[in-house]
Short mmCIF file of the C-alpha atoms (twelve columns), coordinates in Angstrom:
data_MODEL
# 
_entry.id   MODEL 
# 
loop_
_atom_site.group_PDB 
_atom_site.id 
_atom_site.type_symbol 
_atom_site.label_atom_id 
_atom_site.label_alt_id 
_atom_site.label_comp_id 
_atom_site.label_asym_id 
_atom_site.label_seq_id 
_atom_site.Cartn_x 
_atom_site.Cartn_y 
_atom_site.Cartn_z 
_atom_site.pdbx_PDB_model_num 
ATOM 1   C CA . MET A 1   56.303 54.898 27.723  1 
ATOM 2   C CA . THR A 2   55.670 58.653 27.403  1 
ATOM 3   C CA . PRO A 3   52.269 59.967 26.502  1 
ATOM 4   C CA . ALA A 4   53.500 61.077 23.201  1 
ATOM 5   C CA . VAL A 5   54.862 57.561 22.273  1 
ATOM 6   C CA . LEU A 6   51.509 56.139 23.610  1 
ATOM 7   C CA . GLY A 7   49.683 58.472 21.356  1 
ATOM 8   C CA . LEU A 8   51.682 57.107 18.382  1 
ATOM 9   C CA . VAL A 9   51.000 53.621 19.118  1 
ATOM 10  C CA . LEU A 10  47.272 54.168 19.789  1 
ATOM 11  C CA . GLY A 11  47.004 56.320 16.673  1 
ATOM 12  C CA . ALA A 12  48.625 53.440 14.794  1 
ATOM 13  C CA . SER A 13  45.873 51.044 16.254  1 
ATOM 14  C CA . VAL A 14  43.125 53.251 15.082  1 
ATOM 15  C CA . ALA A 15  44.524 53.351 11.565  1 
ATOM 16  C CA . HIS A 16  45.108 49.659 11.525  1 
ATOM 17  C CA . ALA A 17  41.591 48.806 12.638  1 
ATOM 18  C CA . LEU A 18  40.163 51.203 9.926   1 
ATOM 19  C CA . TRP A 19  42.075 49.752 7.122   1 
ATOM 20  C CA . ASN A 20  40.898 46.264 8.229   1 
ATOM 21  C CA . ILE A 21  37.398 47.433 7.946   1 
ATOM 22  C CA . ALA A 22  38.093 48.702 4.484   1 
ATOM 23  C CA . ALA A 23  39.610 45.405 3.510   1 
ATOM 24  C CA . LYS A 24  36.358 43.666 4.613   1 
ATOM 25  C CA . SER A 25  34.819 44.546 1.174   1 
ATOM 26  C CA . VAL A 26  37.408 42.469 -0.673  1 
ATOM 27  C CA . SER A 27  37.057 38.635 -0.459  1 
ATOM 28  C CA . GLY A 28  38.687 35.590 -2.181  1 
ATOM 29  C CA . LYS A 29  41.519 37.445 -3.635  1 
ATOM 30  C CA . GLY A 30  43.976 37.459 -0.839  1 
ATOM 31  C CA . TYR A 31  47.438 37.200 -2.472  1 
ATOM 32  C CA . ALA A 32  46.420 39.696 -5.230  1 
ATOM 33  C CA . PHE A 33  45.003 42.144 -2.823  1 
ATOM 34  C CA . VAL A 34  48.127 42.082 -0.687  1 
ATOM 35  C CA . LEU A 35  50.211 42.663 -3.726  1 
ATOM 36  C CA . ALA A 36  47.974 45.418 -5.047  1 
ATOM 37  C CA . TYR A 37  47.990 47.438 -1.793  1 
ATOM 38  C CA . HIS A 38  51.691 46.847 -1.153  1 
ATOM 39  C CA . GLY A 39  52.444 47.880 -4.595  1 
ATOM 40  C CA . LEU A 40  50.377 50.966 -4.444  1 
ATOM 41  C CA . SER A 41  51.888 51.871 -0.963  1 
ATOM 42  C CA . ALA A 42  55.361 51.589 -2.544  1 
ATOM 43  C CA . ILE A 43  54.471 53.925 -5.310  1 
ATOM 44  C CA . LEU A 44  52.991 56.454 -3.017  1 
ATOM 45  C CA . LEU A 45  56.149 56.278 -0.858  1 
ATOM 46  C CA . ALA A 46  58.592 56.420 -3.675  1 
ATOM 47  C CA . PRO A 47  58.656 60.168 -4.200  1 
ATOM 48  C CA . ILE A 48  59.215 60.771 -0.352  1 
ATOM 49  C CA . ALA A 49  62.128 58.210 -0.397  1 
ATOM 50  C CA . VAL A 50  63.719 59.822 -3.363  1 
ATOM 51  C CA . TRP A 51  63.437 63.369 -1.867  1 
ATOM 52  C CA . LEU A 52  64.905 62.068 1.375   1 
ATOM 53  C CA . ILE A 53  67.835 60.441 -0.587  1 
ATOM 54  C CA . ALA A 54  68.280 63.481 -3.034  1 
ATOM 55  C CA . SER A 55  68.289 66.000 -0.326  1 
ATOM 56  C CA . GLY A 56  70.955 64.198 1.479   1 
ATOM 57  C CA . ALA A 57  68.859 63.906 4.635   1 
ATOM 58  C CA . HIS A 58  69.454 60.095 4.638   1 
ATOM 59  C CA . ASP A 59  71.665 57.703 2.716   1 
ATOM 60  C CA . LEU A 60  70.507 54.759 0.778   1 
ATOM 61  C CA . ASN A 61  73.096 52.054 1.463   1 
ATOM 62  C CA . VAL A 62  73.642 48.319 1.220   1 
ATOM 63  C CA . ALA A 63  72.952 47.784 4.972   1 
ATOM 64  C CA . LEU A 64  69.566 49.569 4.700   1 
ATOM 65  C CA . VAL A 65  68.597 47.689 1.444   1 
ATOM 66  C CA . GLY A 66  69.566 44.361 3.071   1 
ATOM 67  C CA . ALA A 67  67.682 45.085 6.242   1 
ATOM 68  C CA . ALA A 68  64.467 46.082 4.087   1 
ATOM 69  C CA . VAL A 69  64.799 42.911 2.097   1 
ATOM 70  C CA . LEU A 70  64.923 40.746 5.253   1 
ATOM 71  C CA . SER A 71  61.871 42.831 6.701   1 
ATOM 72  C CA . ALA A 72  60.004 42.209 3.453   1 
ATOM 73  C CA . VAL A 73  60.765 38.467 3.707   1 
ATOM 74  C CA . PHE A 74  59.264 38.280 7.213   1 
ATOM 75  C CA . HIS A 75  56.231 40.304 6.449   1 
ATOM 76  C CA . ILE A 76  55.472 38.043 3.459   1 
ATOM 77  C CA . ALA A 77  56.055 34.852 5.448   1 
ATOM 78  C CA . TYR A 78  53.749 36.178 8.050   1 
ATOM 79  C CA . SER A 79  50.970 37.070 5.449   1 
ATOM 80  C CA . VAL A 80  51.176 33.594 3.761   1 
ATOM 81  C CA . SER A 81  51.293 31.517 6.979   1 
ATOM 82  C CA . LEU A 82  48.272 33.689 8.227   1 
ATOM 83  C CA . GLN A 83  46.242 32.825 5.216   1 
ATOM 84  C CA . SER A 84  47.206 29.181 5.207   1 
ATOM 85  C CA . GLY A 85  46.433 28.962 8.955   1 
ATOM 86  C CA . TYR A 86  42.927 30.081 8.553   1 
ATOM 87  C CA . ASP A 87  42.418 27.908 5.737   1 
ATOM 88  C CA . HIS A 88  43.321 24.847 7.763   1 
ATOM 89  C CA . ALA A 89  42.465 25.435 11.376  1 
ATOM 90  C CA . PRO A 90  39.773 27.111 13.479  1 
ATOM 91  C CA . LEU A 91  40.052 30.937 13.490  1 
ATOM 92  C CA . GLY A 92  38.976 31.048 17.077  1 
ATOM 93  C CA . VAL A 93  42.184 29.211 18.060  1 
ATOM 94  C CA . VAL A 94  44.604 30.543 15.440  1 
ATOM 95  C CA . TYR A 95  43.859 34.223 15.848  1 
ATOM 96  C CA . PRO A 96  44.132 34.638 19.584  1 
ATOM 97  C CA . THR A 97  47.197 32.335 19.658  1 
ATOM 98  C CA . ALA A 98  49.025 34.235 16.952  1 
ATOM 99  C CA . ARG A 99  48.242 37.725 18.378  1 
ATOM 100 C CA . GLY A 100 49.159 36.573 21.858  1 
ATOM 101 C CA . VAL A 101 52.259 34.581 20.956  1 
ATOM 102 C CA . GLY A 102 53.862 37.308 18.823  1 
ATOM 103 C CA . PRO A 103 53.972 40.019 21.546  1 
ATOM 104 C CA . VAL A 104 54.878 37.447 24.361  1 
ATOM 105 C CA . ILE A 105 57.876 36.268 22.176  1 
ATOM 106 C CA . THR A 106 58.882 39.832 21.572  1 
ATOM 107 C CA . ILE A 107 58.825 40.687 25.257  1 
ATOM 108 C CA . ILE A 108 60.871 37.595 26.314  1 
ATOM 109 C CA . ILE A 109 63.570 38.128 23.665  1 
ATOM 110 C CA . ALA A 110 63.729 41.959 24.193  1 
ATOM 111 C CA . VAL A 111 64.221 41.326 27.980  1 
ATOM 112 C CA . LEU A 112 66.536 38.313 27.907  1 
ATOM 113 C CA . PHE A 113 68.713 39.053 24.828  1 
ATOM 114 C CA . LEU A 114 68.286 42.760 24.077  1 
ATOM 115 C CA . GLY A 115 68.913 44.272 27.442  1 
ATOM 116 C CA . GLU A 116 65.467 46.006 27.785  1 
ATOM 117 C CA . ARG A 117 64.386 46.462 31.350  1 
ATOM 118 C CA . PRO A 118 60.698 47.655 31.557  1 
ATOM 119 C CA . SER A 119 59.716 48.484 35.061  1 
ATOM 120 C CA . GLY A 120 57.545 46.086 37.177  1 
ATOM 121 C CA . PRO A 121 54.301 47.957 36.574  1 
ATOM 122 C CA . GLU A 122 55.112 48.336 32.914  1 
ATOM 123 C CA . THR A 123 55.782 44.525 32.518  1 
ATOM 124 C CA . ILE A 124 52.594 43.747 34.415  1 
ATOM 125 C CA . GLY A 125 50.722 46.212 32.192  1 
ATOM 126 C CA . ALA A 126 52.028 44.554 28.962  1 
ATOM 127 C CA . PHE A 127 50.647 41.152 30.090  1 
ATOM 128 C CA . VAL A 128 47.399 42.829 31.304  1 
ATOM 129 C CA . VAL A 129 46.876 44.280 27.758  1 
ATOM 130 C CA . LEU A 130 47.354 40.851 26.217  1 
ATOM 131 C CA . ALA A 131 44.905 39.401 28.653  1 
ATOM 132 C CA . GLY A 132 42.357 41.956 27.540  1 
ATOM 133 C CA . ILE A 133 43.013 41.051 24.020  1 
ATOM 134 C CA . ALA A 134 42.513 37.466 24.693  1 
ATOM 135 C CA . VAL A 135 39.051 38.338 26.326  1 
ATOM 136 C CA . VAL A 136 38.114 40.002 23.128  1 
ATOM 137 C CA . THR A 137 39.201 37.554 20.582  1 
ATOM 138 C CA . VAL A 138 38.138 34.299 22.398  1 
ATOM 139 C CA . ARG A 139 34.574 33.586 20.971  1 
ATOM 140 C CA . PRO A 140 31.967 31.422 22.585  1 
ATOM 141 C CA . ARG A 141 31.331 28.060 21.124  1 
ATOM 142 C CA . ALA A 142 28.000 27.150 19.555  1 
ATOM 143 C CA . VAL A 143 26.136 23.964 20.649  1 
ATOM 144 C CA . GLY A 144 27.848 20.795 19.812  1 
ATOM 145 C CA . GLY A 145 31.293 22.295 20.182  1 
ATOM 146 C CA . VAL A 146 31.439 24.176 16.835  1 
ATOM 147 C CA . ALA A 147 33.335 27.551 16.975  1 
ATOM 148 C CA . ALA A 148 31.145 30.482 16.512  1 
ATOM 149 C CA . SER A 149 33.756 31.859 14.224  1 
ATOM 150 C CA . GLY A 150 32.388 30.850 10.900  1 
ATOM 151 C CA . GLY A 151 32.885 32.948 7.797   1 
ATOM 152 C CA . GLY A 152 36.415 34.061 8.755   1 
ATOM 153 C CA . GLN A 153 35.766 36.895 11.086  1 
ATOM 154 C CA . LEU A 154 38.161 38.744 13.227  1 
ATOM 155 C CA . GLY A 155 37.865 37.798 16.809  1 
ATOM 156 C CA . GLY A 156 34.658 39.557 17.377  1 
ATOM 157 C CA . GLY A 157 34.140 39.620 13.681  1 
ATOM 158 C CA . VAL A 158 36.020 41.871 11.372  1 
ATOM 159 C CA . ARG A 159 36.106 39.773 8.174   1 
ATOM 160 C CA . LEU A 160 39.369 40.538 6.341   1 
ATOM 161 C CA . GLY A 161 38.918 40.545 2.502   1 
ATOM 162 C CA . GLY A 162 42.639 40.574 1.984   1 
ATOM 163 C CA . GLY A 163 45.806 42.363 2.821   1 
ATOM 164 C CA . GLN A 164 47.489 41.740 6.204   1 
ATOM 165 C CA . LEU A 165 46.121 41.258 9.498   1 
ATOM 166 C CA . GLY A 166 48.378 43.833 11.211  1 
ATOM 167 C CA . GLY A 167 49.016 42.877 8.337   1 
ATOM 168 C CA . GLY A 168 45.407 41.653 6.547   1 
ATOM 169 C CA . VAL A 169 45.237 38.355 4.669   1 
ATOM 170 C CA . ARG A 170 41.727 37.114 4.183   1 
ATOM 171 C CA . LEU A 171 40.530 34.883 6.830   1 
ATOM 172 C CA . GLY A 172 39.297 31.383 5.949   1 
ATOM 173 C CA . GLY A 173 35.987 29.891 6.883   1 
ATOM 174 C CA . GLY A 174 34.929 28.318 10.111  1 
ATOM 175 C CA . HIS A 175 36.262 24.974 11.346  1 
ATOM 176 C CA . ALA A 176 35.090 22.495 14.033  1 
ATOM 177 C CA . THR A 177 37.060 23.014 17.182  1 
ATOM 178 C CA . GLY A 178 37.660 19.296 17.975  1 
ATOM 179 C CA . SER A 179 40.844 18.201 19.498  1 
ATOM 180 C CA . HIS A 180 42.514 17.789 15.939  1 
ATOM 181 C CA . GLY A 181 41.507 21.234 14.872  1 
ATOM 182 C CA . PHE A 182 42.454 22.652 18.243  1 
ATOM 183 C CA . GLY A 183 46.024 21.320 17.838  1 
ATOM 184 C CA . ARG A 184 46.239 22.525 14.263  1 
ATOM 185 C CA . GLY A 185 45.126 25.968 15.389  1 
ATOM 186 C CA . LEU A 186 47.743 26.097 18.075  1 
ATOM 187 C CA . ALA A 187 50.363 25.044 15.594  1 
ATOM 188 C CA . TRP A 188 49.529 27.563 12.963  1 
ATOM 189 C CA . GLY A 189 48.996 30.337 15.661  1 
ATOM 190 C CA . GLY A 190 52.407 29.564 17.067  1 
ATOM 191 C CA . LEU A 191 54.086 29.768 13.775  1 
ATOM 192 C CA . ILE A 192 52.225 33.085 12.841  1 
ATOM 193 C CA . GLY A 193 53.143 34.384 16.199  1 
ATOM 194 C CA . VAL A 194 56.893 33.642 15.551  1 
ATOM 195 C CA . PHE A 195 56.751 35.563 12.323  1 
ATOM 196 C CA . ILE A 196 54.999 38.580 14.114  1 
ATOM 197 C CA . ALA A 197 57.796 38.520 16.637  1 
ATOM 198 C CA . SER A 198 60.454 38.139 13.906  1 
ATOM 199 C CA . TYR A 199 59.395 41.233 11.845  1 
ATOM 200 C CA . THR A 200 58.702 43.251 14.957  1 
ATOM 201 C CA . LEU A 201 62.128 42.628 16.459  1 
ATOM 202 C CA . TRP A 202 63.891 42.964 13.236  1 
ATOM 203 C CA . ASP A 203 62.232 46.230 12.355  1 
ATOM 204 C CA . ASP A 204 62.954 47.531 15.817  1 
ATOM 205 C CA . PHE A 205 66.661 46.705 15.397  1 
ATOM 206 C CA . SER A 206 66.717 48.252 11.812  1 
ATOM 207 C CA . VAL A 207 65.288 51.650 12.776  1 
ATOM 208 C CA . ASN A 208 67.478 51.942 15.872  1 
ATOM 209 C CA . HIS A 209 70.798 50.494 14.494  1 
ATOM 210 C CA . ILE A 210 70.709 50.427 10.719  1 
ATOM 211 C CA . SER A 211 68.626 53.406 9.685   1 
ATOM 212 C CA . ASP A 212 67.625 56.482 11.437  1 
ATOM 213 C CA . SER A 213 64.830 57.125 9.127   1 
ATOM 214 C CA . PRO A 214 61.813 54.879 9.520   1 
ATOM 215 C CA . LEU A 215 60.124 56.353 6.630   1 
ATOM 216 C CA . LEU A 216 62.937 55.613 4.187   1 
ATOM 217 C CA . TYR A 217 63.415 52.175 5.762   1 
ATOM 218 C CA . PHE A 218 59.699 51.370 5.341   1 
ATOM 219 C CA . ALA A 219 59.617 52.826 1.841   1 
ATOM 220 C CA . VAL A 220 62.378 50.415 0.663   1 
ATOM 221 C CA . SER A 221 60.764 47.564 2.466   1 
ATOM 222 C CA . GLU A 222 57.369 48.195 0.794   1 
ATOM 223 C CA . ALA A 223 59.098 48.197 -2.534  1 
ATOM 224 C CA . CYS A 224 60.890 44.862 -1.831  1 
ATOM 225 C CA . VAL A 225 57.550 43.293 -0.706  1 
ATOM 226 C CA . GLY A 226 55.992 44.483 -4.081  1 
ATOM 227 C CA . LEU A 227 58.807 43.263 -6.094  1 
ATOM 228 C CA . ILE A 228 58.987 39.859 -4.455  1 
ATOM 229 C CA . MET A 229 55.217 39.322 -4.629  1 
ATOM 230 C CA . ALA A 230 55.050 40.535 -8.196  1 
ATOM 231 C CA . LEU A 231 57.752 37.846 -9.018  1 
ATOM 232 C CA . GLY A 232 55.706 35.384 -7.202  1 
ATOM 233 C CA . ILE A 233 52.522 36.160 -9.163  1 
ATOM 234 C CA . VAL A 234 54.298 35.414 -12.319 1 
ATOM 235 C CA . THR A 235 56.320 32.300 -11.286 1 
ATOM 236 C CA . ILE A 236 54.452 30.361 -8.637  1 
ATOM 237 C CA . PRO A 237 51.671 27.884 -9.570  1 
ATOM 238 C CA . GLY A 238 48.232 29.406 -9.967  1 
ATOM 239 C CA . GLY A 239 49.642 32.630 -11.201 1 
ATOM 240 C CA . ALA A 240 47.018 33.139 -13.995 1 
ATOM 241 C CA . ALA A 241 44.236 33.083 -11.492 1 
ATOM 242 C CA . ARG A 242 46.064 35.537 -9.250  1 
ATOM 243 C CA . ARG A 243 46.648 37.798 -12.068 1 
ATOM 244 C CA . ALA A 244 43.005 37.767 -13.031 1 
ATOM 245 C CA . ASP A 245 42.241 38.530 -9.354  1 
ATOM 246 C CA . PHE A 246 44.820 41.480 -9.511  1 
ATOM 247 C CA . ARG A 247 42.927 42.900 -12.660 1 
ATOM 248 C CA . SER A 248 39.491 42.449 -10.843 1 
ATOM 249 C CA . ILE A 249 40.820 44.437 -7.773  1 
ATOM 250 C CA . LEU A 250 42.134 47.230 -9.883  1 
ATOM 251 C CA . ALA A 251 38.799 47.419 -11.815 1 
ATOM 252 C CA . GLY A 252 36.253 46.928 -9.017  1 
ATOM 253 C CA . HIS A 253 37.775 47.661 -5.563  1 
ATOM 254 C CA . LYS A 254 39.505 51.031 -6.012  1 
ATOM 255 C CA . ARG A 255 38.176 52.512 -2.818  1 
ATOM 256 C CA . ALA A 256 39.165 49.579 -0.625  1 
ATOM 257 C CA . LEU A 257 42.508 49.467 -2.437  1 
ATOM 258 C CA . VAL A 258 43.418 53.101 -1.969  1 
ATOM 259 C CA . THR A 259 42.297 53.201 1.701   1 
ATOM 260 C CA . VAL A 260 44.355 50.172 2.774   1 
ATOM 261 C CA . ALA A 261 47.282 51.463 0.664   1 
ATOM 262 C CA . ILE A 262 47.404 54.616 2.740   1 
ATOM 263 C CA . LEU A 263 46.314 53.584 6.201   1 
ATOM 264 C CA . SER A 264 48.369 50.337 6.404   1 
ATOM 265 C CA . PRO A 265 51.655 52.022 5.943   1 
ATOM 266 C CA . LEU A 266 50.574 55.014 8.115   1 
ATOM 267 C CA . ALA A 267 49.842 52.577 10.994  1 
ATOM 268 C CA . TYR A 268 53.100 50.694 10.752  1 
ATOM 269 C CA . LEU A 269 55.209 53.812 10.234  1 
ATOM 270 C CA . LEU A 270 53.799 55.225 13.525  1 
ATOM 271 C CA . VAL A 271 54.830 52.003 15.108  1 
ATOM 272 C CA . LEU A 272 58.294 52.288 13.744  1 
ATOM 273 C CA . PHE A 273 58.716 55.809 15.106  1 
ATOM 274 C CA . ALA A 274 57.394 54.613 18.477  1 
ATOM 275 C CA . MET A 275 59.940 51.801 18.510  1 
ATOM 276 C CA . GLN A 276 62.721 54.435 18.185  1 
ATOM 277 C CA . GLN A 277 61.452 56.090 21.287  1 
ATOM 278 C CA . ALA A 278 60.201 53.267 23.551  1 
ATOM 279 C CA . PRO A 279 61.161 49.623 24.248  1 
ATOM 280 C CA . VAL A 280 59.726 47.146 21.832  1 
ATOM 281 C CA . SER A 281 58.708 44.994 24.822  1 
ATOM 282 C CA . LEU A 282 56.049 47.726 25.481  1 
ATOM 283 C CA . VAL A 283 55.265 48.798 22.026  1 
ATOM 284 C CA . ALA A 284 54.477 45.249 20.758  1 
ATOM 285 C CA . PRO A 285 51.591 44.539 23.248  1 
ATOM 286 C CA . VAL A 286 50.093 48.153 23.129  1 
ATOM 287 C CA . ARG A 287 49.875 48.042 19.290  1 
ATOM 288 C CA . GLU A 288 47.586 44.937 19.540  1 
ATOM 289 C CA . THR A 289 44.937 47.358 20.972  1 
ATOM 290 C CA . SER A 290 43.957 47.596 17.253  1 
ATOM 291 C CA . ILE A 291 42.077 44.417 17.893  1 
ATOM 292 C CA . ILE A 292 39.820 46.241 20.452  1 
ATOM 293 C CA . VAL A 293 39.162 49.106 18.089  1 
ATOM 294 C CA . GLY A 294 38.471 46.682 15.231  1 
ATOM 295 C CA . THR A 295 36.009 44.564 17.029  1 
ATOM 296 C CA . LEU A 296 34.150 47.621 18.472  1 
ATOM 297 C CA . LEU A 297 33.894 48.954 14.951  1 
ATOM 298 C CA . ALA A 298 32.530 45.702 13.781  1 
ATOM 299 C CA . TRP A 299 29.885 45.846 16.418  1 
ATOM 300 C CA . TRP A 300 29.002 49.414 15.536  1 
ATOM 301 C CA . PHE A 301 29.044 48.930 11.660  1 
ATOM 302 C CA . PHE A 302 28.093 45.399 11.242  1 
ATOM 303 C CA . GLY A 303 26.154 44.484 14.385  1 
ATOM 304 C CA . GLU A 304 28.663 41.842 15.581  1 
ATOM 305 C CA . LYS A 305 27.475 40.048 18.865  1 
ATOM 306 C CA . ASN A 306 29.001 39.578 22.257  1 
ATOM 307 C CA . ILE A 307 29.540 43.381 22.792  1 
ATOM 308 C CA . GLY A 308 29.587 42.725 26.689  1 
ATOM 309 C CA . MET A 309 32.811 40.582 26.306  1 
ATOM 310 C CA . LYS A 310 34.350 43.199 23.920  1 
ATOM 311 C CA . LEU A 311 33.793 45.947 26.399  1 
ATOM 312 C CA . LEU A 312 35.151 43.914 29.148  1 
ATOM 313 C CA . GLY A 313 38.315 43.247 27.203  1 
ATOM 314 C CA . ALA A 314 38.552 46.881 26.341  1 
ATOM 315 C CA . VAL A 315 38.484 47.792 30.057  1 
ATOM 316 C CA . VAL A 316 41.120 45.340 30.869  1 
ATOM 317 C CA . VAL A 317 43.313 46.653 28.016  1 
ATOM 318 C CA . VAL A 318 42.853 50.368 29.193  1 
ATOM 319 C CA . ALA A 319 43.953 48.994 32.676  1 
ATOM 320 C CA . GLY A 320 47.049 47.558 31.227  1 
ATOM 321 C CA . ILE A 321 47.851 50.768 29.116  1 
ATOM 322 C CA . GLY A 322 47.388 52.799 32.414  1 
ATOM 323 C CA . LEU A 323 50.242 50.688 33.982  1 
ATOM 324 C CA . ILE A 324 52.428 51.334 30.987  1 
ATOM 325 C CA . ALA A 325 51.819 54.988 30.241  1 
ATOM 326 C CA . PRO A 326 53.352 56.542 33.270  1 
ATOM 327 C CA . GLY A 327 56.802 55.176 32.364  1 
# 
């Protein structure tokens, strides 16, 4: 991974962490907030997409639209499963499992089936990055075996009020980490990790083989997410309450909405551009450094505890990136 591509991915990590901090201010309105910020992102990207098509720089064809629709389905499935996972299992199990399983699956599939061949140091570096992330996300248990992750906090504590977690759906409350809760957490985390790998691998394929414009591809995908979720808010049970949440967000959470609608697509667009220039088996783990940035920001802004573990994890991640970067 060249320094320029590494810069793209690390820039994406910072943007991702910042929009999650903004999302912290919105709670209890997960579906509506996801719809609101995806919809606003689609509106902001629409003029750029129209210009790209009208200028003849890129074509809007059936293949691109089909790819964008499938990408939207993967991203929505990820968001919904993430929210459900945090509602039914301990965050301290679900979160590190999901964020670890996703990149690991991506690396394995990319190497075994997509013909990617990262060097030995790069491969070691990728797994060192994941190990550092695990150090940051694993939280100490309180006395009596209850996880210290109450209140739905991000690893070291960023509470996501809505939106996607690398995508930002609101994290649920704390759960006892008994054997039953641990098993549920592993199951939900594994499922979420599968969706993370699915949209990562599909988007990597799309921007390298279907569309040479990550910007146009992502703009169409965002529009598809907005349309599908808007249909859902009208047709699925509980739609009236979600519509009320949507109106509440538009009225009382404008700053968070605009911040996330700008920074979330910026973060993922940088990742898409990076995936055109570097193996997805390396981009996938490095982009998870957003967890490090987010937890350090949570300590700085919100007084989160366990900063020693966070710094240790950050050092491990930097060491892993050091192995990846020379390539």
